[in-house]
Structures are given as structure tokens and as C-alpha cells.
PDB file of C-alpha atoms in Angstrom:
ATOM      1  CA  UNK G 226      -2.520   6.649-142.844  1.00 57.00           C
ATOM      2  CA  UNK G 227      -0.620   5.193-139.627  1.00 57.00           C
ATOM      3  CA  UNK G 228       2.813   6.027-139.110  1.00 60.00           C
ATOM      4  CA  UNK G 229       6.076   4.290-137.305  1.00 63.00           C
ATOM      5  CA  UNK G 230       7.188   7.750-136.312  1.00 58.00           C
ATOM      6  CA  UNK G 231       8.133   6.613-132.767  1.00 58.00           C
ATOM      7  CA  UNK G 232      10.182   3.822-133.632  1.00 64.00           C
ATOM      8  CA  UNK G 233      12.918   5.717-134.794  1.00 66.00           C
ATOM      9  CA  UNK G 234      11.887  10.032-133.552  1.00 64.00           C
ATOM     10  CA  UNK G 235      13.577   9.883-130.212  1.00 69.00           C
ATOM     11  CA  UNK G 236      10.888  12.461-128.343  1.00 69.00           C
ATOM     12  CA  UNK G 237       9.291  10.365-125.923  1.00 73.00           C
ATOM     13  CA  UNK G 238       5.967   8.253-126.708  1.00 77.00           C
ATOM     14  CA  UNK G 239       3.234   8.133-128.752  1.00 76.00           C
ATOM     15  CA  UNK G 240       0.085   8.074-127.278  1.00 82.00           C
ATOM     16  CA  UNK G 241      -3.248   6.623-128.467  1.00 86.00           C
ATOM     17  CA  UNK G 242      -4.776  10.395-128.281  1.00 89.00           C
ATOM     18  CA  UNK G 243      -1.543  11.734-130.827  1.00 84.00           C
ATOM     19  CA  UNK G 244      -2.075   8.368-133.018  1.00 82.00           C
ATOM     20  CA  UNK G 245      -6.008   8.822-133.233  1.00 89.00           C
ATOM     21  CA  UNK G 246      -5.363  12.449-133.752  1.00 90.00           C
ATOM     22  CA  UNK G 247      -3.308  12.369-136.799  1.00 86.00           C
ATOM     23  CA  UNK G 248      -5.495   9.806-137.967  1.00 89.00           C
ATOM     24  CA  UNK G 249      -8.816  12.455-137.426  1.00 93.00           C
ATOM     25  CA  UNK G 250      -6.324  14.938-139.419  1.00 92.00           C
ATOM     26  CA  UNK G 251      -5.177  12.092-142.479  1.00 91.00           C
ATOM     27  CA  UNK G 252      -8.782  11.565-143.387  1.00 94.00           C
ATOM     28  CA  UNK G 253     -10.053  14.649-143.339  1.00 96.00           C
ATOM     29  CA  UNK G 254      -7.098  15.538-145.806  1.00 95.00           C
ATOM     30  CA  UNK G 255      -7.639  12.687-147.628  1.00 95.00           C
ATOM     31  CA  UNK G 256     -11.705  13.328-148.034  1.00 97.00           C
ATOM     32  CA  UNK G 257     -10.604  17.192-148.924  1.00 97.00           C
ATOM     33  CA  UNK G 258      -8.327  15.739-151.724  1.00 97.00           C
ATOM     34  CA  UNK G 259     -10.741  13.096-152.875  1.00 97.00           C
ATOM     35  CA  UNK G 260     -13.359  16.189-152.980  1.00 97.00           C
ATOM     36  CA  UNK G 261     -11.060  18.447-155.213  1.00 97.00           C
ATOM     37  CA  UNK G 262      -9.915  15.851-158.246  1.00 95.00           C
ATOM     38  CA  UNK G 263     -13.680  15.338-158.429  1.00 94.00           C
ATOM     39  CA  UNK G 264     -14.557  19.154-158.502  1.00 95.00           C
ATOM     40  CA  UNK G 265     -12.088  19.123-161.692  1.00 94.00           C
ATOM     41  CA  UNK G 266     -13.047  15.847-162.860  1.00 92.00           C
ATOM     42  CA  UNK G 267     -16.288  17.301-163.102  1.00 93.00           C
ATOM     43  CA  UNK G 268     -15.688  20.268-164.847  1.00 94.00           C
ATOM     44  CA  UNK G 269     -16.864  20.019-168.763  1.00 92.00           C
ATOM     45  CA  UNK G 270     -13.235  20.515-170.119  1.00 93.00           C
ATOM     46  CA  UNK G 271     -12.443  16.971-168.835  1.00 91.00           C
ATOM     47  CA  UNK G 272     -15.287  15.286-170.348  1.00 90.00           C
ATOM     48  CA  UNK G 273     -13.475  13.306-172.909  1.00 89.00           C
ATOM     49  CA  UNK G 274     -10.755  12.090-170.090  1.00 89.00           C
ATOM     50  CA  UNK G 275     -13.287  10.801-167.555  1.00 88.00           C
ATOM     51  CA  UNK G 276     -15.298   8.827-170.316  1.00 86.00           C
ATOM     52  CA  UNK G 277     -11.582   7.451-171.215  1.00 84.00           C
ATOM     53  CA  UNK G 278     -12.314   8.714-174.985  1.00 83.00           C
ATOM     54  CA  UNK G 279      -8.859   8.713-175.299  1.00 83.00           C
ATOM     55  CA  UNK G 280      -8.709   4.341-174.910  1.00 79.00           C
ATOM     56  CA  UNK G 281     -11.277   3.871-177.489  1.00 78.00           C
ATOM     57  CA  UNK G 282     -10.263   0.562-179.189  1.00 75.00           C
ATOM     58  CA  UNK G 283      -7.182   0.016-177.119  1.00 76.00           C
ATOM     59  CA  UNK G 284      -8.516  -3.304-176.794  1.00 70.00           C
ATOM     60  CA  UNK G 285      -9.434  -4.362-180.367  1.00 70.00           C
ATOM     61  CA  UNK G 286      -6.590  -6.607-180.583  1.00 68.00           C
ATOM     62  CA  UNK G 287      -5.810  -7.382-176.994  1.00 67.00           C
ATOM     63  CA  UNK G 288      -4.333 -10.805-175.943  1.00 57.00           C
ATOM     64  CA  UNK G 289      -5.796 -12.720-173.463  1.00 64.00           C
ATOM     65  CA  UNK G 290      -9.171 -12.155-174.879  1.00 71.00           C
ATOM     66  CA  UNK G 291     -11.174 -15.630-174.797  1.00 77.00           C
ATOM     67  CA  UNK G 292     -11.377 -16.572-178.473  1.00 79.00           C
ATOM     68  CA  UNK G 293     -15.086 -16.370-180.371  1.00 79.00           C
ATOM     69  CA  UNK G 294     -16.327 -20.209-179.431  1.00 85.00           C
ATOM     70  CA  UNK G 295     -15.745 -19.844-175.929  1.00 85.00           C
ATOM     71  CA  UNK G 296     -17.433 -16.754-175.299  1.00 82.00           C
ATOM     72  CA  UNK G 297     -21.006 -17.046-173.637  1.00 87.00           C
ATOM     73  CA  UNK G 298     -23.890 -14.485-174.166  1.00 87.00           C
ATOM     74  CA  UNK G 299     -23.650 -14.004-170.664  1.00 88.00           C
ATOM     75  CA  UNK G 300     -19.825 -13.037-170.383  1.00 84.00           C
ATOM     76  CA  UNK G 301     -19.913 -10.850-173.443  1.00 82.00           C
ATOM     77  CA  UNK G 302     -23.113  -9.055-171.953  1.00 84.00           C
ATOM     78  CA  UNK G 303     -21.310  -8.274-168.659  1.00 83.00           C
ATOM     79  CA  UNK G 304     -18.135  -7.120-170.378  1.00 81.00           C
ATOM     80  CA  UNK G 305     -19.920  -5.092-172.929  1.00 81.00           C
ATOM     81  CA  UNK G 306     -19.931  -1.646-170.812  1.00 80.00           C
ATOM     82  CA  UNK G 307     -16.023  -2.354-170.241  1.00 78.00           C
ATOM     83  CA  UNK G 308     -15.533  -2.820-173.627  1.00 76.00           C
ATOM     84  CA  UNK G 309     -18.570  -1.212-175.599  1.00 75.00           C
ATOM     85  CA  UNK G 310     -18.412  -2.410-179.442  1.00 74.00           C
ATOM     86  CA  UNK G 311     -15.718  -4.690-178.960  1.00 73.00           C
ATOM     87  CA  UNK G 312     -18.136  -8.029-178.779  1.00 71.00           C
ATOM     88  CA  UNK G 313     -20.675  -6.755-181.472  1.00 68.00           C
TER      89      UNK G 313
END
């Protein structure tokens, strides 16, 4: 949220007051933003999106996946809401 403006604007310094300032200003625009997607997010009609319904079983035949023998109770119990089904 920082800026380099006076290293190349050629109107005179930046203070600490103008630096803090636009900082105040980025975050609340950034918390206003942040606010809004999750209004929509929220909103029924993007149900399926947020739940990532649309990646079901992307990852059935994934590489990198540690083969059957070397996969502990433990590891498949923590990956099992990333991946729900796909250890079963």
C-alpha cells in the first residue's frame, strides 16, 4: 500500500503525515473492497462457487500425490477436508 511517488513526482517532499495519510485512505479502501466480494460471495446464487463445486474431483488423478503405502492415517485425516472422498 506504500508508494515511491516522490522518487520520481518532482513536487517537493513527502512527508510522514501525506505517507501515513494515504496509508489511513489504502486500508480503508482495501477493508471496503474486502467487505463487498464477501457481500456477493455471500449471496445464495454463488453457493456452488464458494464451496468450489465446480473442482470436484480435479484431484482424482493428481501427480504428486504420495502413493497408498506411504500414506499415514494421520496425513490422510488432515487432508481429508481438502480433498473430501479422495482418500476413502
Amino acid at each position: 500500500m506504500s508508494t515511491d511517488y516522490d522518487c520520481w513526482h518532482d513536487s517537493g517532499d513527502v512527508t510522514v503525515e501525506m505517507v501515513m495519510g494515504n496509508m489511513k485512505a489504502n486500508a480503508e479502501n482495501a477493508r471496503r473492497f474486502v467487505g463487498a466480494v464477501l457481500d456477493e460471495l455471500s449471496k445464495e446464487e454463488h453457493g456452488q462457487l464458494v464451496l468450489a463445486k465446480h473442482l470436484e474431483g480435479q484431484t482424482k488423478f493428481a501427480g504428486g500425490i504420495t502413493a497408498v503405502p506411504g500414506r499415514s492415517e494421520q496425513a490422510k485425516e488432515k487432508l481429508s477436508w481438502l480433498f473430501p472422498g479422495y482418500f476413502d
